[in-house]
Amino acid sequence: MLKIAIYGKGGIGKSTTAANLSAALSEAGLKVCQIGCDPKNDSTRLLLGHICKQTVLDTVRDKEEVLPEDIVHFGYRGIKCVEAGGPEPGVGCAGRGIIVALEKLRELDVIGEEDVLLYDVLGDVVCGGFAVPIREGYASDIYIVSSGELMSLYAANNIAKGIKRFAQRGNVRLGGIIGNGRNTPNEKQLLEEFAQRLHTRLIAFIPRDIVVNKAENNRQTVLQYAPESAQAQVYRDLSQAILHNEELSIPMPMSFEDLEKLVADYGH
Ligand code: ADP
Ligand code: MG
């Protein structure tokens, strides 16, 4: 079983990329399960066609005995969709919520015969809770979504620091950077060099395309909404690159000063 986690700064395109990747992997004949680990609960929206109403944490809170069918939902092409959920906004620790939710999934043994497990995880690894998918061996192949914006690369670099730490005592590896375009100067070249400096590679560069927004407004992945589009093909290519990736590495994060200089060098 391929156990993937997608990390990256909030709003950078993790859930969009994850849902399209899941759809592409399913098209390729694989059984897929996507697990949203973000208190926003919107990771699987494009697969389900709506916001997931029953998250793991909600269910654990509301029901004495939780059944697998309470928390596993089926989306586009039968893809299994799970949302860890989170505390009510403003109360409780979201990271702690991820721990509880993933323990519940393991306990209920809801994930069995899948070929690919895909965790979509919020933001930086600043909170221990969000590091759980990599720390506890839930996921082994990590991909980081980033644009060419400094703060997105900064978050990516911090995530690489977390991966490096856990790689030293486990089998977690960085599979690559997934570029998600924001039309910054020389973006693809910058991302390629950034990846190289981190001892990894740019596994795909996804252009910014309005078809992504149109599909989102229709509550669909691009693969479903516009299967013949060039953008759909970009996600298919990403899925193949991930399936055949043999270049997983222990990353070498950069200093903030070096990162700033790198971005400045490309940024005009
Ligand atoms: P995250 O999960 O990292 O918080 P999302 O996947 O929710 O981010 O994406 C944030 C917004 O950016 C969404 O409205 C999404 O449609 C848009 N978006 C993501 N990738 C692209 C892209 N390649 N082209 C155009 N819009 C995109
Ligand atoms: Mg998201």
Short mmCIF file of C-alpha atoms and ligand atoms in Angstrom, two decimals:
data_model
loop_
_atom_site.label_atom_id
_atom_site.label_comp_id
_atom_site.label_asym_id
_atom_site.label_seq_id
_atom_site.Cartn_x
_atom_site.Cartn_y
_atom_site.Cartn_z
CA MET A 1 0.00 0.00 0.00
CA LEU A 2 1.27 3.44 -0.95
CA LYS A 3 0.92 5.81 2.00
CA ILE A 4 1.22 9.40 0.88
CA ALA A 5 0.89 12.67 2.76
CA ILE A 6 0.48 16.04 1.10
CA TYR A 7 1.75 18.97 3.16
CA GLY A 8 2.01 22.69 2.46
CA LYS A 9 1.03 26.15 3.61
CA GLY A 10 -2.66 26.85 4.17
CA GLY A 11 -4.47 27.92 0.99
CA ILE A 12 -1.65 26.78 -1.31
CA GLY A 13 -3.72 24.12 -3.10
CA LYS A 14 -3.21 20.93 -1.09
CA SER A 15 -6.83 19.77 -1.06
CA THR A 16 -7.42 20.65 -4.71
CA THR A 17 -4.27 18.79 -5.72
CA ALA A 18 -5.04 15.86 -3.41
CA ALA A 19 -8.60 15.41 -4.72
CA ASN A 20 -7.49 15.59 -8.36
CA LEU A 21 -4.64 13.21 -7.61
CA SER A 22 -7.04 10.76 -5.94
CA ALA A 23 -9.35 10.97 -8.96
CA ALA A 24 -6.43 10.36 -11.35
CA LEU A 25 -5.18 7.39 -9.31
CA SER A 26 -8.66 5.93 -9.33
CA GLU A 27 -8.87 6.38 -13.11
CA ALA A 28 -5.59 4.45 -13.32
CA GLY A 29 -7.36 1.52 -11.66
CA LEU A 30 -6.23 1.94 -8.06
CA LYS A 31 -8.36 1.83 -4.92
CA VAL A 32 -7.93 5.12 -3.14
CA CYS A 33 -8.76 6.55 0.27
CA GLN A 34 -8.30 10.27 0.97
CA ILE A 35 -8.08 11.44 4.57
CA GLY A 36 -8.44 15.15 5.29
CA CYS A 37 -6.39 16.19 8.32
CA ASP A 38 -7.43 19.82 8.46
CA PRO A 39 -10.08 21.25 10.80
CA LYS A 40 -11.58 23.01 7.74
CA ASN A 41 -13.08 19.61 6.70
CA ASP A 42 -12.97 20.54 3.01
CA SER A 43 -10.33 18.14 1.74
CA THR A 44 -12.81 15.72 0.18
CA ARG A 45 -15.44 18.26 -0.97
CA LEU A 46 -14.56 17.90 -4.66
CA LEU A 47 -14.80 14.12 -4.43
CA LEU A 48 -18.01 13.99 -2.38
CA GLY A 49 -19.73 16.88 -4.16
CA HIS A 50 -20.37 18.54 -0.81
CA ILE A 51 -18.65 19.40 2.45
CA CYS A 52 -18.30 16.29 4.60
CA LYS A 53 -20.92 16.56 7.32
CA GLN A 54 -19.76 13.66 9.46
CA THR A 55 -16.16 14.03 10.53
CA VAL A 56 -14.39 11.55 12.76
CA LEU A 57 -14.15 13.99 15.66
CA ASP A 58 -17.82 15.03 15.43
CA THR A 59 -18.84 11.40 15.49
CA VAL A 60 -16.55 10.51 18.37
CA ARG A 61 -18.02 13.45 20.31
CA ASP A 62 -21.66 12.65 19.54
CA LYS A 63 -21.89 8.86 19.59
CA GLU A 64 -21.00 6.34 22.18
CA GLU A 65 -20.16 3.64 19.68
CA VAL A 66 -18.69 4.72 16.36
CA LEU A 67 -19.13 2.46 13.35
CA PRO A 68 -16.93 2.55 10.26
CA GLU A 69 -19.88 3.60 8.08
CA ASP A 70 -20.36 6.70 10.27
CA ILE A 71 -17.02 8.12 9.25
CA VAL A 72 -16.18 6.60 5.86
CA HIS A 73 -17.96 8.22 2.93
CA PHE A 74 -17.82 7.28 -0.72
CA GLY A 75 -17.13 9.89 -3.37
CA TYR A 76 -16.34 10.13 -7.08
CA ARG A 77 -15.52 6.70 -8.59
CA GLY A 78 -16.07 5.11 -5.17
CA ILE A 79 -13.09 6.84 -3.60
CA LYS A 80 -13.18 6.46 0.19
CA CYS A 81 -13.32 9.83 1.89
CA VAL A 82 -12.62 10.57 5.55
CA GLU A 83 -12.38 13.93 7.30
CA ALA A 84 -10.63 13.97 10.67
CA GLY A 85 -12.44 17.17 11.61
CA GLY A 86 -11.50 19.55 14.37
CA PRO A 87 -12.68 21.30 17.49
CA GLU A 88 -15.25 24.09 17.32
CA PRO A 89 -13.44 27.21 16.02
CA GLY A 90 -11.77 28.96 18.93
CA VAL A 91 -11.78 26.04 21.34
CA GLY A 92 -9.46 23.10 21.70
CA CYS A 93 -6.37 22.06 19.84
CA ALA A 94 -6.72 21.07 16.20
CA GLY A 95 -3.50 19.06 16.27
CA ARG A 96 -4.77 16.98 19.19
CA GLY A 97 -7.91 16.37 17.11
CA ILE A 98 -5.85 14.80 14.33
CA ILE A 99 -4.28 12.41 16.83
CA VAL A 100 -7.67 11.30 18.17
CA ALA A 101 -9.14 10.95 14.68
CA LEU A 102 -6.27 8.86 13.28
CA GLU A 103 -6.25 6.62 16.35
CA LYS A 104 -9.98 6.05 15.86
CA LEU A 105 -9.44 5.10 12.21
CA ARG A 106 -6.77 2.62 13.18
CA GLU A 107 -8.91 1.17 15.98
CA LEU A 108 -11.93 0.68 13.69
CA ASP A 109 -9.70 -0.83 11.02
CA VAL A 110 -11.58 1.04 8.29
CA ILE A 111 -8.64 1.12 5.94
CA GLY A 112 -7.84 -2.26 4.61
CA GLU A 113 -7.77 -3.13 0.97
CA GLU A 114 -6.79 0.24 -0.50
CA ASP A 115 -3.87 0.59 -2.91
CA VAL A 116 -3.27 4.22 -2.01
CA LEU A 117 -3.87 6.15 1.19
CA LEU A 118 -3.62 9.87 0.80
CA TYR A 119 -3.41 12.19 3.81
CA ASP A 120 -4.09 15.88 3.15
CA VAL A 121 -2.47 17.72 6.05
CA LEU A 122 -2.68 21.36 7.06
CA GLY A 123 0.21 23.77 7.06
CA ASP A 124 3.54 23.74 8.74
CA VAL A 125 4.69 21.06 11.09
CA VAL A 126 4.79 23.58 13.93
CA CYS A 127 2.28 21.68 16.03
CA GLY A 128 3.04 18.09 16.99
CA GLY A 129 -0.51 17.06 16.07
CA PHE A 130 0.00 17.88 12.41
CA ALA A 131 3.24 15.93 12.40
CA VAL A 132 1.38 12.80 13.51
CA PRO A 133 0.81 11.35 10.01
CA ILE A 134 4.58 11.29 9.49
CA ARG A 135 5.68 10.78 13.08
CA GLU A 136 3.51 7.77 13.79
CA GLY A 137 4.15 6.01 10.48
CA TYR A 138 0.71 6.63 9.00
CA ALA A 139 2.35 8.00 5.86
CA SER A 140 5.80 7.26 4.46
CA ASP A 141 6.01 9.24 1.21
CA ILE A 142 5.64 12.98 1.73
CA TYR A 143 4.97 15.56 -0.97
CA ILE A 144 5.04 19.29 -0.34
CA VAL A 145 2.87 21.66 -2.36
CA SER A 146 4.39 25.10 -2.90
CA SER A 147 4.20 28.09 -5.19
CA GLY A 148 7.12 30.41 -5.87
CA GLU A 149 6.00 32.81 -3.14
CA LEU A 150 8.54 33.29 -0.35
CA MET A 151 6.16 32.39 2.47
CA SER A 152 4.99 29.26 0.72
CA LEU A 153 8.61 28.18 0.24
CA TYR A 154 9.31 29.11 3.87
CA ALA A 155 6.50 26.77 5.00
CA ALA A 156 7.80 24.06 2.64
CA ASN A 157 11.30 24.43 4.09
CA ASN A 158 9.93 24.11 7.65
CA ILE A 159 8.02 20.98 6.67
CA ALA A 160 11.28 19.61 5.21
CA LYS A 161 12.89 20.21 8.63
CA GLY A 162 10.17 18.09 10.25
CA ILE A 163 10.58 15.33 7.66
CA LYS A 164 14.35 15.31 8.19
CA ARG A 165 13.88 14.89 11.93
CA PHE A 166 11.45 11.97 11.58
CA ALA A 167 13.38 10.36 8.70
CA GLN A 168 16.32 9.81 11.03
CA ARG A 169 14.34 7.35 13.14
CA GLY A 170 11.66 6.08 10.75
CA ASN A 171 11.16 5.30 7.10
CA VAL A 172 9.51 8.56 6.13
CA ARG A 173 10.95 10.18 3.00
CA LEU A 174 10.34 13.28 0.90
CA GLY A 175 9.03 12.34 -2.55
CA GLY A 176 9.29 15.80 -4.01
CA ILE A 177 7.90 19.29 -4.33
CA ILE A 178 4.63 19.72 -6.22
CA GLY A 179 4.70 23.20 -7.73
CA ASN A 180 1.29 24.88 -7.77
CA GLY A 181 1.57 28.02 -9.85
CA ARG A 182 0.78 31.50 -8.60
CA ASN A 183 2.40 33.22 -11.57
CA THR A 184 5.37 34.60 -9.62
CA PRO A 185 8.54 35.54 -11.56
CA ASN A 186 10.43 32.56 -13.05
CA GLU A 187 8.31 30.36 -10.82
CA LYS A 188 9.06 26.93 -12.27
CA GLN A 189 12.82 27.53 -12.43
CA LEU A 190 12.79 28.84 -8.85
CA LEU A 191 10.88 25.79 -7.63
CA GLU A 192 13.28 23.50 -9.50
CA GLU A 193 16.28 25.09 -7.84
CA PHE A 194 14.57 25.16 -4.43
CA ALA A 195 13.84 21.43 -4.72
CA GLN A 196 17.42 20.70 -5.75
CA ARG A 197 18.79 22.65 -2.77
CA LEU A 198 16.55 20.54 -0.51
CA HIS A 199 17.99 17.33 -2.06
CA THR A 200 14.71 16.50 -3.74
CA ARG A 201 13.08 17.41 -7.06
CA LEU A 202 10.14 19.24 -8.55
CA ILE A 203 7.97 16.25 -9.37
CA ALA A 204 5.34 18.33 -11.17
CA PHE A 205 4.47 21.90 -11.92
CA ILE A 206 0.73 22.54 -11.95
CA PRO A 207 -0.14 25.77 -13.73
CA ARG A 208 -2.68 28.19 -12.33
CA ASP A 209 -5.77 27.63 -14.47
CA ILE A 210 -9.28 29.01 -14.25
CA VAL A 211 -10.72 25.56 -14.99
CA VAL A 212 -9.73 24.63 -11.41
CA ASN A 213 -11.99 27.38 -10.07
CA LYS A 214 -14.84 26.47 -12.43
CA ALA A 215 -14.64 22.85 -11.35
CA GLU A 216 -14.56 23.93 -7.70
CA ASN A 217 -17.70 26.04 -8.22
CA ASN A 218 -19.33 22.88 -9.60
CA ARG A 219 -18.12 20.89 -6.57
CA GLN A 220 -16.02 18.65 -8.81
CA THR A 221 -12.43 17.77 -9.50
CA VAL A 222 -11.02 18.93 -12.83
CA LEU A 223 -10.86 15.27 -13.83
CA GLN A 224 -14.62 15.01 -13.52
CA TYR A 225 -15.55 18.50 -14.70
CA ALA A 226 -13.21 18.79 -17.70
CA PRO A 227 -11.65 15.36 -18.32
CA GLU A 228 -10.28 16.37 -21.73
CA SER A 229 -8.61 19.56 -20.50
CA ALA A 230 -4.86 20.10 -20.40
CA GLN A 231 -5.16 20.65 -16.63
CA ALA A 232 -6.73 17.21 -16.13
CA GLN A 233 -3.75 15.74 -17.96
CA VAL A 234 -1.38 17.61 -15.63
CA TYR A 235 -2.98 15.84 -12.65
CA ARG A 236 -2.81 12.47 -14.45
CA ASP A 237 0.89 13.03 -15.14
CA LEU A 238 1.41 13.87 -11.47
CA SER A 239 -0.31 10.64 -10.43
CA GLN A 240 1.96 8.60 -12.71
CA ALA A 241 5.07 10.40 -11.47
CA ILE A 242 4.10 9.62 -7.88
CA LEU A 243 3.28 5.99 -8.65
CA HIS A 244 6.66 5.47 -10.29
CA ASN A 245 8.73 7.67 -8.01
CA GLU A 246 11.96 6.01 -6.99
CA GLU A 247 13.77 9.13 -5.89
CA LEU A 248 12.60 9.59 -2.32
CA SER A 249 15.09 11.35 -0.10
CA ILE A 250 15.91 12.70 3.32
CA PRO A 251 15.68 16.45 2.77
CA MET A 252 18.32 19.02 3.58
CA PRO A 253 16.49 22.19 4.63
CA MET A 254 17.89 25.66 3.89
CA SER A 255 18.58 28.54 6.24
CA PHE A 256 16.04 31.35 6.02
CA GLU A 257 18.75 33.73 4.75
CA ASP A 258 19.66 31.37 1.90
CA LEU A 259 16.00 30.95 1.03
CA GLU A 260 15.43 34.71 0.97
CA LYS A 261 18.44 35.14 -1.29
CA LEU A 262 17.30 32.39 -3.63
CA VAL A 263 13.86 33.93 -4.03
CA ALA A 264 15.34 37.41 -4.49
CA ASP A 265 17.70 36.10 -7.20
CA TYR A 266 14.77 34.76 -9.24
CA GLY A 267 12.32 37.45 -8.25
CA HIS A 268 12.89 40.16 -10.83
P1 ADP B 1 -5.34 24.17 0.78
O1 ADP B 1 -5.98 22.83 0.83
O2 ADP B 1 -3.85 24.11 0.66
O3 ADP B 1 -5.74 25.06 1.91
P2 ADP B 1 -7.04 24.56 -1.53
O4 ADP B 1 -6.78 23.32 -2.29
O5 ADP B 1 -8.31 24.66 -0.77
O6 ADP B 1 -5.82 24.90 -0.56
O7 ADP B 1 -6.92 25.74 -2.60
C1 ADP B 1 -7.15 27.11 -2.28
C2 ADP B 1 -7.80 27.79 -3.47
O8 ADP B 1 -6.90 27.84 -4.57
C3 ADP B 1 -9.06 27.08 -3.95
O9 ADP B 1 -10.07 28.01 -4.20
C4 ADP B 1 -8.59 26.38 -5.22
O10 ADP B 1 -9.61 26.22 -6.18
C5 ADP B 1 -7.51 27.32 -5.74
N1 ADP B 1 -6.49 26.63 -6.55
C6 ADP B 1 -5.67 25.64 -6.14
N2 ADP B 1 -4.86 25.22 -7.13
C7 ADP B 1 -5.18 25.98 -8.22
C8 ADP B 1 -4.69 26.05 -9.58
N3 ADP B 1 -3.70 25.27 -10.03
N4 ADP B 1 -5.28 26.95 -10.42
C9 ADP B 1 -6.26 27.76 -9.97
N5 ADP B 1 -6.76 27.75 -8.72
C10 ADP B 1 -6.22 26.89 -7.84
MG MG B 2 -7.21 22.05 2.33
#
